[in-house]
Amino acid sequence: MNTINILLALPNKGRLQKPALKLLEEADINVTTTDREYLADTSEPQLQIIFARASDIPVYVHFGATDLGITGHDLILERSSDVYELMNLAFGKCKLVLAVPNNSEILSLEDLPNGVKIATEFPNITDSYFGEKGKKVELITVHGATEITPILGLADAIVDLVSTGSTLKSNNLRPIETILTSTARLVCNKISLRTKEKTINSIVKKLKTKL
Amino acid sequence: MDTRLQTPRGTTDYLPEESYKRRIAEDSFRRTFELWGYQEIRTPTFEFFQVLATGTGAELEDSMFKFQDKSGRLLALRAEMTASIARVVGTQLLNEPKPIRLWYIANMFRYDEPQAGRQREFWQAGVELVGSDKIQADIEVVALMTQALRNICLKDVRVDVGHVGIFKEIMKEARLNADIVNAIRVSIDKKDSEGLEKTLNTEQIDEQTKQILRALLESRGGVEVLDKISSLVDNQKITDIINNLKKVLLELQGFGVSEEFVTVDLGIIRGLDYYTGVVFEAYVPDLGIAIGGGGRYDGLIGDFASFEIPATGFAIGIDRCIMALEKQKFQYPDKVKASVLILPVSKEMNIEVNKIANKLREDGITVEAEISGWSVSKGLSYANKMKIPYVIIVGEEEYRSKAVVVKAMSAEKQDQVKIKELTNFLKEKT
């Protein structure tokens, strides 16, 4: 009972999952098989892994449901989770951009009319971004396929993640503003780092040698 | 949504079981605060927004429940207690002998997304120690917070201690613009060393300042952490702060808070703007969020008065304490339900029943009186369900000989007891 165990949350799917598992593998932390669906042991006796949605991982870590997590910087900001960002893992690089249809008259942020409709999966970041810029916008929160909302006439512009830009292109959208750039991070619960410092630092050290 | 049947998001009904847990913690906090010479203060649940927004910063202002009075003045529900107490001190207690020691247990309101450990209405227990700028005042409140948490039976209570003055002083010397200061602050708060490097590399910052900032981000530990910062700086104010923090570590031991429970973390930059000196947070390893925190605010009372009065204090999140106790599998003492149910054999005996019940209550025995017109057997089955250990049955015949029947529910056994001996009889049993 007194051995210090560390629980690490990894994305259960999506673009961050494979590189996250690869990073662990390269650091000689092997995920051993498990009969449980979402929980796995590792070759490190003190480290267990739990698989969760990348967008929920900041919340898990904030409240100490898990000690560590690997998730995107964008998602940490969107969930406004108060966590330590111990490592920039460099993979999962992407930008959150404001994009408009190719044929739109809007060429820059200044052209946005008041009350413009913006669809996004990132309502909190988008809201505070336009708040800071002093622009009044109408947010439409969607959960995926944001890029089709202008075609359907639901939105005048979108705020969405791009990694290569091909999705935007194929939907006749062009980016006019970068709101933030993001990469995957190793995040840590603020109490866990205090109470399990040695064990967490040894894991961080292992990962750091592989970056 | 049928609003008749629900409460607003982020509010909770505490049923007797939950209220009981909170009552135990609150009683304990009250006893501890009183034993340290603190006195209770109560302030309005809602006040003028301008009062509550004094010194608290934009984030907290945004999350306040705001509304207007009939003349259009902006009011708000309190989101924390310190601004209200600063107003009271600054307007009504200026001439009181100092130090003034105050405690409160009160509900607070924040219009945030409800989440584990933070409802929109939540309860805090806290103290304010007003009128001393000495480090001994800081030490007292840290020690009191630790003791208060230990007294509610939390195990392994730990405290992290920092000081906002070090960061402020370094930033003042470096003369950076506010955006850069904020970027550095966020990086240190997140322990994001790469983010910090990025900011440091793009700005004209001298090598010494860079080293100190890196050290602040890494600074967690004991005296050695303070010595390291000390070796990097050449600033009398910071040297004084570090010597004071050393005193905190040393003197807390006198309060039974030994080194293993206290950590220096100069990266603690607490969310409220009004802090000016020593800041601290309490936590237990079993819960992933801090359960209490506080610090020194020497400028805030001055916002309500013509001169400044130094002060320090803390607030403990009561709901978080309950969560932590549950994680630690704390066994609450059995809830005292009624120890006696008193029943008349017939309704002619009602007056006698009430007389006996009142006498027992005066003697400190918890008594439920039968009010539903039940038969004795129905009363017994109620006592059985409610786990009331004794039933007093008042019958005419026994009453004529100044006695009643006392039935012990566990033993299937009954005794005839003289009314004047009833209290002693029951006290011996319970």
CSV table of N, CA and C in Angstrom, one decimal, chain B residues 179-288:
chain,number,residue,atom,x,y,z
B,179,ASP,N,3.3,42.3,-20.5
B,179,ASP,CA,3.1,41.0,-21.2
B,179,ASP,C,4.1,40.0,-20.9
B,180,ILE,N,5.4,40.5,-20.9
B,180,ILE,CA,6.5,39.6,-20.7
B,180,ILE,C,6.5,39.1,-19.3
B,181,VAL,N,6.2,40.0,-18.3
B,181,VAL,CA,6.1,39.6,-16.9
B,181,VAL,C,5.1,38.5,-16.8
B,182,ASN,N,4.0,38.7,-17.5
B,182,ASN,CA,2.9,37.7,-17.4
B,182,ASN,C,3.3,36.4,-18.0
B,183,ALA,N,4.0,36.4,-19.1
B,183,ALA,CA,4.4,35.2,-19.8
B,183,ALA,C,5.4,34.4,-18.8
B,184,ILE,N,6.3,35.1,-18.2
B,184,ILE,CA,7.2,34.5,-17.3
B,184,ILE,C,6.5,33.9,-16.1
B,185,ARG,N,5.5,34.7,-15.6
B,185,ARG,CA,4.7,34.3,-14.4
B,185,ARG,C,4.0,32.9,-14.7
B,186,VAL,N,3.4,32.9,-15.9
B,186,VAL,CA,2.6,31.7,-16.3
B,186,VAL,C,3.6,30.5,-16.4
B,187,SER,N,4.8,30.7,-17.0
B,187,SER,CA,5.7,29.6,-17.2
B,187,SER,C,6.2,29.1,-15.8
B,188,ILE,N,6.4,30.0,-14.9
B,188,ILE,CA,6.9,29.5,-13.6
B,188,ILE,C,5.8,28.8,-12.9
B,189,ASP,N,4.5,29.3,-13.0
B,189,ASP,CA,3.4,28.7,-12.3
B,189,ASP,C,3.1,27.3,-12.9
B,190,LYS,N,3.4,27.1,-14.2
B,190,LYS,CA,3.2,25.8,-14.8
B,190,LYS,C,4.4,24.9,-14.8
B,191,LYS,N,5.5,25.4,-14.2
B,191,LYS,CA,6.8,24.7,-14.2
B,191,LYS,C,7.1,24.3,-15.6
B,192,ASP,N,6.9,25.2,-16.6
B,192,ASP,CA,7.1,24.9,-18.0
B,192,ASP,C,8.5,25.5,-18.3
B,193,SER,N,9.5,24.7,-18.1
B,193,SER,CA,10.9,25.3,-18.3
B,193,SER,C,11.2,25.7,-19.7
B,194,GLU,N,10.6,25.0,-20.7
B,194,GLU,CA,10.8,25.3,-22.1
B,194,GLU,C,10.2,26.6,-22.4
B,195,GLY,N,8.9,26.8,-21.9
B,195,GLY,CA,8.2,28.1,-22.2
B,195,GLY,C,9.0,29.2,-21.6
B,196,LEU,N,9.6,29.0,-20.4
B,196,LEU,CA,10.3,30.1,-19.8
B,196,LEU,C,11.6,30.4,-20.6
B,197,GLU,N,12.3,29.4,-21.1
B,197,GLU,CA,13.5,29.6,-21.9
B,197,GLU,C,13.1,30.4,-23.1
B,198,LYS,N,12.0,30.1,-23.7
B,198,LYS,CA,11.6,30.7,-25.0
B,198,LYS,C,11.4,32.2,-24.7
B,199,THR,N,10.7,32.6,-23.6
B,199,THR,CA,10.6,34.0,-23.3
B,199,THR,C,11.9,34.6,-23.0
B,200,LEU,N,12.7,33.9,-22.2
B,200,LEU,CA,14.0,34.5,-21.8
B,200,LEU,C,14.9,34.8,-23.0
B,201,ASN,N,14.8,33.9,-24.0
B,201,ASN,CA,15.7,34.1,-25.2
B,201,ASN,C,15.3,35.2,-26.1
B,202,THR,N,14.0,35.5,-26.1
B,202,THR,CA,13.6,36.5,-27.0
B,202,THR,C,13.7,37.9,-26.4
B,203,GLU,N,14.0,38.0,-25.2
B,203,GLU,CA,14.0,39.3,-24.5
B,203,GLU,C,15.4,39.7,-24.1
B,204,GLN,N,15.6,41.0,-23.9
B,204,GLN,CA,16.9,41.5,-23.4
B,204,GLN,C,16.8,41.4,-21.9
B,205,ILE,N,17.3,40.2,-21.4
B,205,ILE,CA,17.4,40.0,-20.0
B,205,ILE,C,18.8,39.6,-19.6
B,206,ASP,N,19.3,40.2,-18.5
B,206,ASP,CA,20.7,39.9,-18.2
B,206,ASP,C,20.8,38.4,-17.7
B,207,GLU,N,22.0,37.9,-17.8
B,207,GLU,CA,22.2,36.5,-17.4
B,207,GLU,C,21.9,36.2,-16.0
B,208,GLN,N,22.1,37.1,-15.1
B,208,GLN,CA,21.9,36.9,-13.7
B,208,GLN,C,20.4,36.7,-13.4
B,209,THR,N,19.6,37.6,-14.0
B,209,THR,CA,18.1,37.5,-13.9
B,209,THR,C,17.6,36.2,-14.4
B,210,LYS,N,18.1,35.8,-15.6
B,210,LYS,CA,17.7,34.5,-16.2
B,210,LYS,C,17.9,33.4,-15.2
B,211,GLN,N,19.1,33.4,-14.6
B,211,GLN,CA,19.5,32.3,-13.7
B,211,GLN,C,18.5,32.3,-12.5
B,212,ILE,N,18.2,33.5,-12.0
B,212,ILE,CA,17.3,33.5,-10.8
B,212,ILE,C,15.9,33.0,-11.2
B,213,LEU,N,15.4,33.4,-12.4
B,213,LEU,CA,14.1,32.9,-12.8
B,213,LEU,C,14.1,31.4,-13.0
B,214,ARG,N,15.1,30.9,-13.6
B,214,ARG,CA,15.2,29.4,-13.7
B,214,ARG,C,15.2,28.8,-12.4
B,215,ALA,N,15.9,29.4,-11.4
B,215,ALA,CA,16.0,28.8,-10.1
B,215,ALA,C,14.6,28.9,-9.4
B,216,LEU,N,13.9,30.0,-9.7
B,216,LEU,CA,12.5,30.1,-9.1
B,216,LEU,C,11.6,28.9,-9.6
B,217,LEU,N,11.7,28.6,-10.9
B,217,LEU,CA,10.9,27.6,-11.4
B,217,LEU,C,11.2,26.2,-10.8
B,218,GLU,N,12.5,26.0,-10.5
B,218,GLU,CA,12.9,24.7,-10.0
B,218,GLU,C,12.8,24.7,-8.5
B,219,SER,N,12.6,25.8,-7.9
B,219,SER,CA,12.8,25.9,-6.4
B,219,SER,C,11.7,25.2,-5.6
B,220,ARG,N,12.0,24.0,-5.3
B,220,ARG,CA,11.1,23.3,-4.3
B,220,ARG,C,12.0,22.5,-3.4
B,221,GLY,N,11.8,22.6,-2.1
B,221,GLY,CA,12.6,21.9,-1.2
B,221,GLY,C,12.7,22.5,0.1
B,222,GLY,N,13.9,22.3,0.8
B,222,GLY,CA,14.1,22.9,2.1
B,222,GLY,C,14.9,24.1,2.1
B,223,VAL,N,15.7,24.3,3.1
B,223,VAL,CA,16.6,25.5,3.3
B,223,VAL,C,17.5,25.6,2.1
B,224,GLU,N,18.0,24.5,1.5
B,224,GLU,CA,19.0,24.5,0.4
B,224,GLU,C,18.5,25.3,-0.8
B,225,VAL,N,17.1,25.3,-1.0
B,225,VAL,CA,16.5,26.1,-2.1
B,225,VAL,C,16.7,27.6,-1.8
B,226,LEU,N,16.5,27.9,-0.6
B,226,LEU,CA,16.7,29.3,-0.2
B,226,LEU,C,18.1,29.8,-0.3
B,227,ASP,N,19.0,28.9,0.1
B,227,ASP,CA,20.4,29.2,0.0
B,227,ASP,C,20.9,29.4,-1.5
B,228,LYS,N,20.3,28.6,-2.4
B,228,LYS,CA,20.6,28.7,-3.8
B,228,LYS,C,20.2,30.1,-4.3
B,229,ILE,N,19.0,30.5,-4.1
B,229,ILE,CA,18.5,31.8,-4.5
B,229,ILE,C,19.4,32.9,-3.9
B,230,SER,N,19.6,32.7,-2.6
B,230,SER,CA,20.4,33.7,-1.9
B,230,SER,C,21.8,33.9,-2.6
B,231,SER,N,22.4,32.8,-3.0
B,231,SER,CA,23.7,32.9,-3.7
B,231,SER,C,23.7,33.6,-5.0
B,232,LEU,N,22.5,33.7,-5.6
B,232,LEU,CA,22.3,34.2,-7.0
B,232,LEU,C,22.0,35.7,-6.9
B,233,VAL,N,21.4,36.2,-5.8
B,233,VAL,CA,21.0,37.6,-5.8
B,233,VAL,C,21.8,38.5,-5.0
B,234,ASP,N,21.7,39.7,-5.3
B,234,ASP,CA,22.5,40.7,-4.6
B,234,ASP,C,21.5,41.9,-4.4
B,235,ASN,N,20.5,41.6,-3.6
B,235,ASN,CA,19.4,42.6,-3.4
B,235,ASN,C,19.0,42.5,-2.0
B,236,GLN,N,19.1,43.6,-1.2
B,236,GLN,CA,18.8,43.5,0.2
B,236,GLN,C,17.4,43.0,0.5
B,237,LYS,N,16.4,43.5,-0.3
B,237,LYS,CA,15.0,43.1,0.0
B,237,LYS,C,14.9,41.6,-0.1
B,238,ILE,N,15.5,41.0,-1.2
B,238,ILE,CA,15.3,39.6,-1.4
B,238,ILE,C,16.0,38.8,-0.3
B,239,THR,N,17.2,39.3,0.0
B,239,THR,CA,17.9,38.7,1.1
B,239,THR,C,17.1,38.6,2.4
B,240,ASP,N,16.4,39.8,2.7
B,240,ASP,CA,15.6,39.8,3.9
B,240,ASP,C,14.4,38.8,3.8
B,241,ILE,N,13.8,38.7,2.6
B,241,ILE,CA,12.7,37.8,2.4
B,241,ILE,C,13.2,36.4,2.7
B,242,ILE,N,14.4,36.1,2.1
B,242,ILE,CA,14.9,34.7,2.3
B,242,ILE,C,15.2,34.4,3.8
B,243,ASN,N,15.7,35.4,4.5
B,243,ASN,CA,16.0,35.1,5.9
B,243,ASN,C,14.7,34.9,6.7
B,244,ASN,N,13.6,35.7,6.2
B,244,ASN,CA,12.3,35.5,6.9
B,244,ASN,C,11.8,34.1,6.6
B,245,LEU,N,11.9,33.6,5.4
B,245,LEU,CA,11.4,32.3,5.0
B,245,LEU,C,12.1,31.2,5.8
B,246,LYS,N,13.4,31.4,6.1
B,246,LYS,CA,14.2,30.5,6.9
B,246,LYS,C,13.6,30.4,8.3
B,247,LYS,N,13.2,31.6,8.8
B,247,LYS,CA,12.6,31.7,10.1
B,247,LYS,C,11.3,30.9,10.1
B,248,VAL,N,10.5,31.0,9.0
B,248,VAL,CA,9.3,30.3,9.0
B,248,VAL,C,9.5,28.8,9.1
B,249,LEU,N,10.5,28.3,8.4
B,249,LEU,CA,10.8,26.8,8.4
B,249,LEU,C,11.2,26.4,9.8
B,250,LEU,N,12.1,27.3,10.4
B,250,LEU,CA,12.6,27.0,11.8
B,250,LEU,C,11.5,27.0,12.8
B,251,GLU,N,10.8,28.1,12.8
B,251,GLU,CA,9.8,28.4,13.9
B,251,GLU,C,8.6,27.5,13.9
B,252,LEU,N,8.2,27.1,12.7
B,252,LEU,CA,7.1,26.2,12.5
B,252,LEU,C,7.3,24.9,13.4
B,253,GLN,N,8.5,24.5,13.5
B,253,GLN,CA,8.8,23.3,14.3
B,253,GLN,C,8.3,23.5,15.7
B,254,GLY,N,8.4,24.7,16.2
B,254,GLY,CA,7.9,24.9,17.6
B,254,GLY,C,6.4,24.6,17.7
B,255,PHE,N,5.7,24.7,16.6
B,255,PHE,CA,4.3,24.4,16.6
B,255,PHE,C,4.0,23.0,16.2
B,256,GLY,N,5.0,22.2,16.2
B,256,GLY,CA,4.8,20.7,15.9
B,256,GLY,C,4.7,20.5,14.4
B,257,VAL,N,5.1,21.5,13.6
B,257,VAL,CA,5.0,21.3,12.1
B,257,VAL,C,6.5,21.1,11.7
B,258,SER,N,6.9,19.8,11.6
B,258,SER,CA,8.3,19.6,11.4
B,258,SER,C,8.6,19.7,9.9
B,259,GLU,N,9.9,19.7,9.6
B,259,GLU,CA,10.4,19.9,8.3
B,259,GLU,C,9.8,19.0,7.2
B,260,GLU,N,9.5,17.8,7.6
B,260,GLU,CA,9.0,16.9,6.5
B,260,GLU,C,7.6,17.3,6.0
B,261,PHE,N,6.9,18.2,6.8
B,261,PHE,CA,5.6,18.6,6.3
B,261,PHE,C,5.6,19.9,5.6
B,262,VAL,N,6.7,20.6,5.6
B,262,VAL,CA,6.8,21.9,5.0
B,262,VAL,C,7.8,22.0,3.9
B,263,THR,N,7.4,22.5,2.8
B,263,THR,CA,8.3,22.6,1.6
B,263,THR,C,8.3,24.1,1.2
B,264,VAL,N,9.5,24.6,0.8
B,264,VAL,CA,9.6,25.9,0.2
B,264,VAL,C,9.3,25.7,-1.3
B,265,ASP,N,8.4,26.5,-1.8
B,265,ASP,CA,8.1,26.5,-3.3
B,265,ASP,C,8.0,28.0,-3.7
B,266,LEU,N,9.1,28.5,-4.2
B,266,LEU,CA,9.0,29.9,-4.6
B,266,LEU,C,8.3,30.1,-5.9
B,267,GLY,N,7.9,29.0,-6.5
B,267,GLY,CA,7.0,29.1,-7.7
B,267,GLY,C,5.6,29.3,-7.4
B,268,ILE,N,5.2,29.3,-6.2
B,268,ILE,CA,3.7,29.5,-5.8
B,268,ILE,C,3.4,31.0,-6.1
B,269,ILE,N,2.5,31.2,-7.0
B,269,ILE,CA,2.1,32.5,-7.3
B,269,ILE,C,0.6,32.4,-7.2
B,270,ARG,N,0.0,32.7,-6.1
B,270,ARG,CA,-1.5,32.4,-5.9
B,270,ARG,C,-2.3,33.4,-6.7
B,271,GLY,N,-3.5,32.9,-7.0
B,271,GLY,CA,-4.4,33.5,-8.0
B,271,GLY,C,-4.9,34.9,-7.7
B,272,LEU,N,-4.9,35.3,-6.4
B,272,LEU,CA,-5.4,36.6,-6.1
B,272,LEU,C,-4.4,37.7,-6.2
B,273,ASP,N,-4.8,38.9,-6.7
B,273,ASP,CA,-3.8,39.9,-6.9
B,273,ASP,C,-3.3,40.6,-5.6
B,274,TYR,N,-4.1,40.5,-4.5
B,274,TYR,CA,-3.8,41.3,-3.4
B,274,TYR,C,-2.6,40.8,-2.5
B,275,TYR,N,-2.1,39.7,-2.8
B,275,TYR,CA,-1.0,39.1,-2.0
B,275,TYR,C,0.3,39.9,-2.1
B,276,THR,N,1.0,40.2,-1.0
B,276,THR,CA,2.2,41.0,-1.1
B,276,THR,C,3.4,40.3,-0.4
B,277,GLY,N,3.2,39.2,0.3
B,277,GLY,CA,4.4,38.6,1.0
B,277,GLY,C,4.3,37.1,1.0
B,278,VAL,N,4.5,36.5,2.2
B,278,VAL,CA,4.5,35.1,2.3
B,278,VAL,C,3.1,34.5,1.9
B,279,VAL,N,3.2,33.5,1.0
B,279,VAL,CA,1.9,32.8,0.6
B,279,VAL,C,2.1,31.3,0.8
B,280,PHE,N,1.0,30.6,1.0
B,280,PHE,CA,1.1,29.2,1.3
B,280,PHE,C,-0.1,28.4,0.9
B,281,GLU,N,0.1,27.1,0.7
B,281,GLU,CA,-1.0,26.2,0.4
B,281,GLU,C,-0.9,25.0,1.2
B,282,ALA,N,-2.1,24.4,1.5
B,282,ALA,CA,-2.1,23.2,2.3
B,282,ALA,C,-2.7,22.1,1.4
B,283,TYR,N,-2.2,20.9,1.6
B,283,TYR,CA,-2.7,19.7,0.8
B,283,TYR,C,-2.4,18.5,1.6
B,284,VAL,N,-3.1,17.4,1.1
B,284,VAL,CA,-2.8,16.0,1.6
B,284,VAL,C,-2.5,15.2,0.4
B,285,PRO,N,-1.6,14.2,0.5
B,285,PRO,CA,-1.3,13.4,-0.7
B,285,PRO,C,-2.5,12.7,-1.3
B,286,ASP,N,-3.6,12.5,-0.5
B,286,ASP,CA,-4.7,11.8,-1.1
B,286,ASP,C,-5.6,12.5,-2.0
B,287,LEU,N,-5.5,13.8,-2.0
B,287,LEU,CA,-6.4,14.6,-2.9
B,287,LEU,C,-5.6,15.5,-3.8
B,288,GLY,N,-6.0,15.5,-5.1
B,288,GLY,CA,-5.2,16.2,-6.1
B,288,GLY,C,-5.3,17.7,-6.2
